[in-house]
Amino acid sequence: MREQLLEKFGELFGGSAGAKVYFAPGRVNLIGEHTDYNGGHVFPCALTIGTYGVARKREDKKLRFYSMNFEKLGVIESSVEGLKPEKEADWTNYPKGVMWAFGEKGMEVTCGMDLLLYGNIPNGSGLSSSASVEVLTGFILRDMYGFAVTNQDLALIGQYSENKFNGVNCGIMDQFAIAMGKKDNAIFLDTATMEFEYAPIRLEGAKVVISCSNKKRGLGDSKYNERRSECETALAELKKVTDIQTLGDLSEEQFEEKKDAIKDPVRVRRARHAVYENQRTMKAVAALKANNIEEFGRLMNASHVSLRDDYEVTGIELDTLVEEAWKVEGVIGSRMTGAGFGGCTVSIVKDEAIEAFKEQVGKAYLEKIGYAADFYVVEIGDGPVIL
Ligand code: GLA
């Protein structure tokens, strides 16, 4: 892979002398969905699929970007001066946003660069191809300029750029999972305090399977920001009757006691999801630590039901994938993962059931939706690296 990427870089940008090859993973969230902007817990892990980048600093101010995933767009040129998001949002808004964000944080990116990217995360699949590009860009800039930032800082800078440059009010989960990834471990992160711990994922006789709906969506055009503001309004209403900072501060019982303060039934459901999902995530991690994978699976299933009925971010594609998965013998748990509205589901499937899973779920999906789903048996990998 490394050699091929360098060769392509050389063809496009006049040789590859001085260029370096980098990689940042994608991520999948096992449980804890739409909790990260509500002060709750999440439980994602980095994947071994992700984004490769070849980069070389330039002496002038020029930026030359090329993605092997969007070859038709060719080399896209701009300048490191006066960075602003392009209306016609193309992928270059992600690396540019991160360069801009470093500047905002007092770390000026003074020179241009040539950058080639190749990602093997399906685009728009909900496995965080954009956060992967953001963390990758930050990782490259740190290496190029020697900026004194930790991997956690890279996550925060990536999120900042996505919020402020790309206009998506995402939480910290994706960039954190990518920047802090650890092989064979998921990350149990409390987004209220940023305290985290690694939890080994030892699935004896089972694997993590991702089913991709092939229904594309970007967070910009989804109801993501709407959900976020519904939760903010519900929180403001609850704050009038109880002393909390975030929805993640509430137990299920406390929520049931105080929920009448929320004046709209839709918002009650949104907040209920945020509260219960946070509690479920803590219970799921405890179950995993106790080696009770069956309970972990049950909590995954309950997470999906809540995202479907209370949070309303699933849709027929994700519901079909999950509901068909639940019918397959040997499926320990299955749920949508990521923002929703399309993208992927994550399932834990016993080894001997994987073939039947792909076949049965694939067939039912094609019949009902009219186009095929894709299935990936994935591995949990490390954070960004220089190759
Ligand atoms: C997207 C966002 C994350 C998180 C998830 C939902 O992936 O980028 O911050 O909110 O949706 O859990």
Tab-separated table of C-alpha atoms and ligand atoms in Angstrom:
chain	number	residue	atom	x	y	z
A	1	MET	CA	0.000	0.000	0.000
A	2	ARG	CA	2.741	2.424	1.042
A	3	GLU	CA	4.648	2.009	-2.227
A	4	GLN	CA	1.543	2.434	-4.390
A	5	LEU	CA	0.583	5.602	-2.577
A	6	LEU	CA	4.067	7.070	-2.920
A	7	GLU	CA	4.082	6.223	-6.603
A	8	LYS	CA	0.766	7.972	-7.176
A	9	PHE	CA	1.932	10.954	-5.159
A	10	GLY	CA	5.099	11.088	-7.267
A	11	GLU	CA	3.120	11.051	-10.517
A	12	LEU	CA	0.898	13.896	-9.401
A	13	PHE	CA	3.306	16.099	-7.524
A	14	GLY	CA	6.687	15.710	-9.224
A	15	GLY	CA	8.333	12.824	-7.406
A	16	SER	CA	7.944	11.588	-3.866
A	17	ALA	CA	11.282	12.623	-2.353
A	18	GLY	CA	10.685	13.979	1.141
A	19	ALA	CA	7.068	12.806	1.265
A	20	LYS	CA	5.840	10.766	4.240
A	21	VAL	CA	3.001	8.269	4.529
A	22	TYR	CA	0.499	8.433	7.376
A	23	PHE	CA	-2.615	6.536	8.452
A	24	ALA	CA	-5.570	7.359	10.709
A	25	PRO	CA	-8.346	4.841	11.429
A	26	GLY	CA	-12.117	5.026	11.145
A	27	ARG	CA	-14.248	4.149	14.142
A	28	VAL	CA	-17.296	2.185	15.135
A	29	ASN	CA	-19.312	2.915	18.246
A	30	LEU	CA	-20.401	-0.201	20.149
A	31	ILE	CA	-22.913	1.599	22.376
A	32	GLY	CA	-23.602	5.132	23.669
A	33	GLU	CA	-25.218	6.918	20.733
A	34	HIS	CA	-26.139	10.598	20.690
A	35	THR	CA	-24.851	10.865	24.238
A	36	ASP	CA	-21.569	12.671	23.554
A	37	TYR	CA	-23.123	16.125	23.214
A	38	ASN	CA	-25.352	15.391	26.219
A	39	GLY	CA	-22.560	14.890	28.744
A	40	GLY	CA	-22.945	11.118	28.652
A	41	HIS	CA	-20.726	8.104	28.082
A	42	VAL	CA	-19.686	6.530	24.784
A	43	PHE	CA	-17.958	3.244	23.965
A	44	PRO	CA	-16.341	3.404	20.517
A	45	CYS	CA	-13.260	1.750	19.060
A	46	ALA	CA	-10.874	2.527	16.223
A	47	LEU	CA	-10.838	0.198	13.215
A	48	THR	CA	-8.025	-1.148	11.072
A	49	ILE	CA	-9.662	0.493	8.047
A	50	GLY	CA	-9.201	4.227	7.704
A	51	THR	CA	-7.513	6.977	5.707
A	52	TYR	CA	-4.009	6.905	4.270
A	53	GLY	CA	-2.279	10.200	3.518
A	54	VAL	CA	0.945	11.093	1.724
A	55	ALA	CA	2.109	14.603	2.533
A	56	ARG	CA	4.988	16.960	1.840
A	57	LYS	CA	5.479	20.514	2.993
A	58	ARG	CA	5.851	23.173	0.305
A	59	GLU	CA	7.927	26.308	0.387
A	60	ASP	CA	5.152	28.516	-0.971
A	61	LYS	CA	1.560	28.960	0.265
A	62	LYS	CA	-0.068	26.601	-2.194
A	63	LEU	CA	-2.281	23.686	-1.178
A	64	ARG	CA	-2.590	20.852	-3.666
A	65	PHE	CA	-4.984	18.093	-2.630
A	66	TYR	CA	-5.859	14.863	-4.384
A	67	SER	CA	-8.127	12.041	-3.236
A	68	MET	CA	-7.969	8.612	-4.811
A	69	ASN	CA	-11.598	8.228	-3.719
A	70	PHE	CA	-12.701	11.197	-5.830
A	71	GLU	CA	-10.370	10.878	-8.812
A	72	LYS	CA	-12.747	12.740	-11.118
A	73	LEU	CA	-12.193	15.911	-9.112
A	74	GLY	CA	-8.490	15.805	-9.993
A	75	VAL	CA	-5.970	17.930	-8.100
A	76	ILE	CA	-7.758	20.649	-6.123
A	77	GLU	CA	-5.662	23.747	-5.571
A	78	SER	CA	-6.051	26.514	-3.037
A	79	SER	CA	-3.946	28.516	-0.615
A	80	VAL	CA	-3.123	28.244	3.029
A	81	GLU	CA	-3.840	31.969	3.353
A	82	GLY	CA	-7.378	33.160	4.070
A	83	LEU	CA	-8.791	29.672	4.539
A	84	LYS	CA	-12.567	29.578	4.454
A	85	PRO	CA	-15.082	26.829	3.759
A	86	GLU	CA	-16.088	26.438	0.131
A	87	LYS	CA	-19.809	26.634	-0.483
A	88	GLU	CA	-19.639	23.715	-2.864
A	89	ALA	CA	-18.600	21.506	-0.007
A	90	ASP	CA	-16.005	19.071	-1.263
A	91	TRP	CA	-13.790	16.866	0.852
A	92	THR	CA	-10.999	19.452	0.974
A	93	ASN	CA	-13.041	21.401	3.539
A	94	TYR	CA	-11.938	18.809	6.117
A	95	PRO	CA	-8.156	19.176	5.844
A	96	LYS	CA	-8.523	22.911	5.286
A	97	GLY	CA	-10.723	23.198	8.366
A	98	VAL	CA	-8.048	21.548	10.491
A	99	MET	CA	-5.339	23.872	9.141
A	100	TRP	CA	-7.593	26.802	9.951
A	101	ALA	CA	-8.317	25.411	13.431
A	102	PHE	CA	-4.595	25.136	14.265
A	103	GLY	CA	-4.269	28.822	13.328
A	104	GLU	CA	-7.209	29.715	15.569
A	105	LYS	CA	-5.451	27.944	18.442
A	106	GLY	CA	-2.295	29.970	17.903
A	107	MET	CA	-0.399	27.402	15.841
A	108	GLU	CA	-0.017	29.053	12.484
A	109	VAL	CA	0.286	26.806	9.451
A	110	THR	CA	2.660	28.961	7.451
A	111	CYS	CA	3.419	26.878	4.364
A	112	GLY	CA	1.414	25.015	1.792
A	113	MET	CA	1.485	21.264	1.254
A	114	ASP	CA	0.889	18.563	-1.296
A	115	LEU	CA	-1.478	15.949	0.073
A	116	LEU	CA	-2.751	12.714	-1.410
A	117	LEU	CA	-5.451	10.754	0.390
A	118	TYR	CA	-6.835	7.289	0.017
A	119	GLY	CA	-9.545	5.976	2.317
A	120	ASN	CA	-10.842	2.429	2.607
A	121	ILE	CA	-13.770	3.412	4.834
A	122	PRO	CA	-16.929	3.456	2.726
A	123	ASN	CA	-17.822	7.178	2.309
A	124	GLY	CA	-20.866	8.438	4.155
A	125	SER	CA	-21.147	5.081	5.918
A	126	GLY	CA	-21.192	6.464	9.439
A	127	LEU	CA	-17.765	5.008	10.213
A	128	SER	CA	-16.338	8.510	10.494
A	129	SER	CA	-14.490	8.970	7.261
A	130	SER	CA	-14.538	12.736	7.869
A	131	ALA	CA	-13.229	12.579	11.448
A	132	SER	CA	-10.550	10.219	10.150
A	133	VAL	CA	-9.432	12.866	7.627
A	134	GLU	CA	-9.498	15.532	10.345
A	135	VAL	CA	-7.351	13.581	12.799
A	136	LEU	CA	-5.032	12.513	9.983
A	137	THR	CA	-4.522	16.139	8.937
A	138	GLY	CA	-3.803	17.192	12.523
A	139	PHE	CA	-1.374	14.316	12.927
A	140	ILE	CA	0.436	15.343	9.721
A	141	LEU	CA	0.619	19.002	10.799
A	142	ARG	CA	2.030	18.030	14.188
A	143	ASP	CA	4.697	15.967	12.476
A	144	MET	CA	5.505	18.687	9.928
A	145	TYR	CA	5.646	21.641	12.312
A	146	GLY	CA	6.483	19.997	15.634
A	147	PHE	CA	3.420	21.554	17.311
A	148	ALA	CA	3.230	20.593	20.995
A	149	VAL	CA	-0.165	18.881	20.986
A	150	THR	CA	-1.244	15.527	22.383
A	151	ASN	CA	-3.458	13.046	20.567
A	152	GLN	CA	-6.329	14.234	22.753
A	153	ASP	CA	-5.676	17.764	21.527
A	154	LEU	CA	-5.785	16.478	17.953
A	155	ALA	CA	-9.255	15.129	18.694
A	156	LEU	CA	-10.414	18.458	20.117
A	157	ILE	CA	-8.946	20.420	17.200
A	158	GLY	CA	-10.664	18.061	14.756
A	159	GLN	CA	-13.999	18.538	16.498
A	160	TYR	CA	-13.487	22.311	16.631
A	161	SER	CA	-12.853	22.424	12.897
A	162	GLU	CA	-15.915	20.307	12.166
A	163	ASN	CA	-18.085	22.554	14.383
A	164	LYS	CA	-16.762	25.911	13.291
A	165	PHE	CA	-15.474	25.376	9.770
A	166	ASN	CA	-17.846	22.708	8.501
A	167	GLY	CA	-20.911	23.738	10.492
A	168	VAL	CA	-21.708	20.342	12.009
A	169	ASN	CA	-22.260	20.486	15.776
A	170	CYS	CA	-20.799	17.031	16.362
A	171	GLY	CA	-19.627	15.859	19.772
A	172	ILE	CA	-16.149	14.584	20.604
A	173	MET	CA	-16.687	10.843	20.202
A	174	ASP	CA	-15.453	10.248	16.658
A	175	GLN	CA	-12.283	12.291	16.743
A	176	PHE	CA	-11.455	10.945	20.209
A	177	ALA	CA	-11.938	7.308	19.226
A	178	ILE	CA	-9.710	7.829	16.197
A	179	ALA	CA	-6.945	9.830	17.858
A	180	MET	CA	-6.833	7.583	20.959
A	181	GLY	CA	-7.530	4.196	19.360
A	182	LYS	CA	-5.894	1.093	20.810
A	183	LYS	CA	-5.747	-2.327	19.212
A	184	ASP	CA	-8.319	-4.788	20.570
A	185	ASN	CA	-9.727	-2.199	22.969
A	186	ALA	CA	-12.804	0.000	23.036
A	187	ILE	CA	-12.682	3.358	24.790
A	188	PHE	CA	-15.081	4.055	27.634
A	189	LEU	CA	-15.212	7.849	27.631
A	190	ASP	CA	-17.148	10.141	29.927
A	191	THR	CA	-17.744	13.134	27.671
A	192	ALA	CA	-18.617	15.365	30.643
A	193	THR	CA	-15.179	15.053	32.239
A	194	MET	CA	-13.137	13.603	29.355
A	195	GLU	CA	-12.024	10.824	31.695
A	196	PHE	CA	-11.597	7.557	29.857
A	197	GLU	CA	-10.423	4.009	30.183
A	198	TYR	CA	-9.586	1.288	27.703
A	199	ALA	CA	-11.640	-1.885	27.875
A	200	PRO	CA	-10.330	-5.002	26.132
A	201	ILE	CA	-12.784	-6.503	23.681
A	202	ARG	CA	-12.275	-10.236	23.916
A	203	LEU	CA	-15.081	-11.861	22.021
A	204	GLU	CA	-14.423	-15.537	22.389
A	205	GLY	CA	-15.943	-17.213	19.359
A	206	ALA	CA	-17.636	-14.074	18.002
A	207	LYS	CA	-16.786	-11.092	15.797
A	208	VAL	CA	-17.836	-7.514	15.212
A	209	VAL	CA	-19.705	-7.288	11.919
A	210	ILE	CA	-20.599	-4.010	10.271
A	211	SER	CA	-23.525	-3.931	7.865
A	212	CYS	CA	-23.500	-0.940	5.574
A	213	SER	CA	-26.935	0.193	4.371
A	214	ASN	CA	-25.458	2.030	1.382
A	215	LYS	CA	-27.884	4.801	2.116
A	216	LYS	CA	-25.611	7.787	1.971
A	217	ARG	CA	-25.953	10.820	4.122
A	218	GLY	CA	-23.787	13.599	5.442
A	219	LEU	CA	-24.334	15.047	8.886
A	220	GLY	CA	-24.713	18.485	7.371
A	221	ASP	CA	-27.898	17.551	5.583
A	222	SER	CA	-29.266	15.261	8.271
A	223	LYS	CA	-31.344	16.145	11.304
A	224	TYR	CA	-28.252	15.905	13.476
A	225	ASN	CA	-28.156	19.562	14.483
A	226	GLU	CA	-31.922	19.510	15.079
A	227	ARG	CA	-31.636	16.616	17.554
A	228	ARG	CA	-28.879	18.401	19.323
A	229	SER	CA	-30.922	21.554	19.812
A	230	GLU	CA	-33.976	19.564	20.940
A	231	CYS	CA	-31.810	18.109	23.709
A	232	GLU	CA	-30.483	21.543	24.619
A	233	THR	CA	-34.022	22.899	24.993
A	234	ALA	CA	-35.054	19.899	27.120
A	235	LEU	CA	-32.005	20.430	29.326
A	236	ALA	CA	-32.876	24.104	29.817
A	237	GLU	CA	-36.408	23.094	30.872
A	238	LEU	CA	-35.104	20.485	33.328
A	239	LYS	CA	-32.601	22.932	34.790
A	240	LYS	CA	-35.518	24.996	36.063
A	241	VAL	CA	-36.515	22.164	38.396
A	242	THR	CA	-33.253	20.386	39.159
A	243	ASP	CA	-29.595	21.243	39.569
A	244	ILE	CA	-27.869	19.536	36.629
A	245	GLN	CA	-25.287	20.483	34.021
A	246	THR	CA	-26.118	17.919	31.348
A	247	LEU	CA	-28.697	15.216	30.619
A	248	GLY	CA	-25.955	12.744	31.475
A	249	ASP	CA	-26.220	13.841	35.111
A	250	LEU	CA	-29.625	12.181	35.484
A	251	SER	CA	-30.395	8.591	36.458
A	252	GLU	CA	-33.472	6.943	34.956
A	253	GLU	CA	-35.411	7.479	38.200
A	254	GLN	CA	-34.478	11.146	38.440
A	255	PHE	CA	-35.530	11.649	34.843
A	256	GLU	CA	-38.927	10.024	35.416
A	257	GLU	CA	-39.448	12.235	38.420
A	258	LYS	CA	-38.565	15.491	36.669
A	259	LYS	CA	-39.627	14.917	33.083
A	260	ASP	CA	-42.884	16.893	33.370
A	261	ALA	CA	-40.780	20.030	33.274
A	262	ILE	CA	-40.246	19.336	29.560
A	263	LYS	CA	-43.131	20.994	27.803
A	264	ASP	CA	-43.237	19.033	24.586
A	265	PRO	CA	-43.769	15.251	24.260
A	266	VAL	CA	-41.273	14.948	21.411
A	267	ARG	CA	-38.587	16.578	23.513
A	268	VAL	CA	-39.438	14.243	26.412
A	269	ARG	CA	-38.624	11.303	24.134
A	270	ARG	CA	-35.373	12.869	22.907
A	271	ALA	CA	-34.207	13.524	26.469
A	272	ARG	CA	-35.342	10.085	27.616
A	273	HIS	CA	-33.108	8.530	24.985
A	274	ALA	CA	-30.119	10.619	26.075
A	275	VAL	CA	-30.603	9.695	29.752
A	276	TYR	CA	-31.355	5.992	29.293
A	277	GLU	CA	-28.678	5.488	26.632
A	278	ASN	CA	-26.076	6.927	28.946
A	279	GLN	CA	-27.129	4.546	31.716
A	280	ARG	CA	-27.206	1.651	29.250
A	281	THR	CA	-23.661	2.403	28.170
A	282	MET	CA	-22.396	2.224	31.749
A	283	LYS	CA	-24.299	-1.022	32.293
A	284	ALA	CA	-22.944	-2.455	29.038
A	285	VAL	CA	-19.336	-1.784	29.994
A	286	ALA	CA	-19.941	-3.361	33.407
A	287	ALA	CA	-21.446	-6.420	31.699
A	288	LEU	CA	-18.464	-6.689	29.387
A	289	LYS	CA	-16.049	-6.495	32.303
A	290	ALA	CA	-18.015	-9.287	34.004
A	291	ASN	CA	-17.663	-11.301	30.800
A	292	ASN	CA	-21.424	-11.214	30.299
A	293	ILE	CA	-21.514	-10.697	26.566
A	294	GLU	CA	-25.149	-11.789	26.337
A	295	GLU	CA	-26.162	-8.861	28.530
A	296	PHE	CA	-23.966	-6.556	26.445
A	297	GLY	CA	-25.886	-7.752	23.373
A	298	ARG	CA	-29.272	-7.180	25.008
A	299	LEU	CA	-28.257	-3.622	25.842
A	300	MET	CA	-27.152	-3.065	22.232
A	301	ASN	CA	-30.589	-4.188	21.078
A	302	ALA	CA	-32.309	-1.887	23.571
A	303	SER	CA	-30.129	0.963	22.336
A	304	HIS	CA	-31.443	0.444	18.821
A	305	VAL	CA	-35.074	0.426	19.960
A	306	SER	CA	-34.540	3.710	21.775
A	307	LEU	CA	-32.813	5.291	18.770
A	308	ARG	CA	-35.674	4.073	16.587
A	309	ASP	CA	-38.644	5.018	18.755
A	310	ASP	CA	-37.510	7.861	21.000
A	311	TYR	CA	-34.702	9.526	19.119
A	312	GLU	CA	-36.037	8.735	15.627
A	313	VAL	CA	-32.729	8.596	13.800
A	314	THR	CA	-32.906	5.145	12.219
A	315	GLY	CA	-35.115	4.881	9.115
A	316	ILE	CA	-36.255	1.857	7.172
A	317	GLU	CA	-32.774	0.892	5.970
A	318	LEU	CA	-31.151	0.651	9.404
A	319	ASP	CA	-34.266	-0.844	10.975
A	320	THR	CA	-34.374	-3.560	8.331
A	321	LEU	CA	-30.710	-4.444	8.838
A	322	VAL	CA	-31.116	-4.647	12.605
A	323	GLU	CA	-34.484	-6.350	12.744
A	324	GLU	CA	-33.317	-8.983	10.251
A	325	ALA	CA	-30.105	-9.446	12.223
A	326	TRP	CA	-32.081	-10.112	15.412
A	327	LYS	CA	-33.772	-13.034	13.634
A	328	VAL	CA	-30.490	-14.811	12.897
A	329	GLU	CA	-29.427	-17.454	15.369
A	330	GLY	CA	-26.005	-16.658	16.794
A	331	VAL	CA	-26.452	-12.876	16.785
A	332	ILE	CA	-25.564	-11.614	20.255
A	333	GLY	CA	-26.607	-8.018	19.642
A	334	SER	CA	-27.259	-5.588	16.809
A	335	ARG	CA	-27.885	-1.846	16.558
A	336	MET	CA	-27.405	1.171	14.367
A	337	THR	CA	-24.091	2.938	14.933
A	338	GLY	CA	-23.002	6.544	14.458
A	339	ALA	CA	-25.357	9.410	13.777
A	340	GLY	CA	-27.996	7.287	12.021
A	341	PHE	CA	-30.292	8.346	9.143
A	342	GLY	CA	-28.429	5.824	6.957
A	343	GLY	CA	-24.894	4.555	7.332
A	344	CYS	CA	-24.160	1.334	9.198
A	345	THR	CA	-25.218	-1.074	11.890
A	346	VAL	CA	-22.898	-2.938	14.246
A	347	SER	CA	-23.562	-6.510	15.308
A	348	ILE	CA	-21.779	-9.063	17.446
A	349	VAL	CA	-22.113	-12.379	15.708
A	350	LYS	CA	-20.893	-15.851	16.684
A	351	ASP	CA	-18.211	-17.131	14.292
A	352	GLU	CA	-20.298	-20.028	13.028
A	353	ALA	CA	-23.246	-17.722	12.254
A	354	ILE	CA	-21.413	-15.105	10.183
A	355	GLU	CA	-22.065	-16.657	6.780
A	356	ALA	CA	-25.751	-17.197	7.537
A	357	PHE	CA	-25.924	-13.641	8.875
A	358	LYS	CA	-24.593	-12.132	5.654
A	359	GLU	CA	-26.830	-14.288	3.540
A	360	GLN	CA	-30.085	-13.891	5.441
A	361	VAL	CA	-29.765	-10.221	6.279
A	362	GLY	CA	-28.412	-9.454	2.802
A	363	LYS	CA	-31.285	-11.210	1.059
A	364	ALA	CA	-34.022	-9.650	3.184
A	365	TYR	CA	-32.464	-6.199	2.793
A	366	LEU	CA	-32.252	-6.457	-0.970
A	367	GLU	CA	-35.857	-7.605	-1.196
A	368	LYS	CA	-37.201	-4.862	0.997
A	369	ILE	CA	-34.982	-1.906	0.088
A	370	GLY	CA	-34.210	-2.658	-3.552
A	371	TYR	CA	-30.419	-2.391	-3.400
A	372	ALA	CA	-27.747	-4.408	-1.633
A	373	ALA	CA	-26.090	-3.940	1.737
A	374	ASP	CA	-22.381	-4.649	2.307
A	375	PHE	CA	-20.925	-6.581	5.210
A	376	TYR	CA	-17.526	-6.215	6.843
A	377	VAL	CA	-16.012	-8.316	9.577
A	378	VAL	CA	-13.816	-5.718	11.254
A	379	GLU	CA	-10.878	-5.609	13.607
A	380	ILE	CA	-10.165	-3.084	16.317
A	381	GLY	CA	-7.003	-1.155	15.580
A	382	ASP	CA	-4.664	1.576	16.844
A	383	GLY	CA	-4.814	5.358	16.493
A	384	PRO	CA	-2.862	7.344	13.858
A	385	VAL	CA	0.620	6.227	12.768
A	386	ILE	CA	3.444	7.121	10.404
A	387	LEU	CA	3.980	4.235	8.003
B	1	GLA	C1	-21.796	11.480	14.885
B	1	GLA	C2	-21.080	12.584	15.653
B	1	GLA	C3	-20.692	12.115	17.053
B	1	GLA	C4	-21.873	11.487	17.779
B	1	GLA	C5	-22.600	10.471	16.885
B	1	GLA	C6	-23.859	9.954	17.510
B	1	GLA	O1	-20.939	10.428	14.616
B	1	GLA	O2	-19.935	13.013	14.961
B	1	GLA	O3	-20.148	13.188	17.789
B	1	GLA	O4	-22.753	12.472	18.243
B	1	GLA	O5	-22.914	11.011	15.614
B	1	GLA	O6	-23.592	9.208	18.639
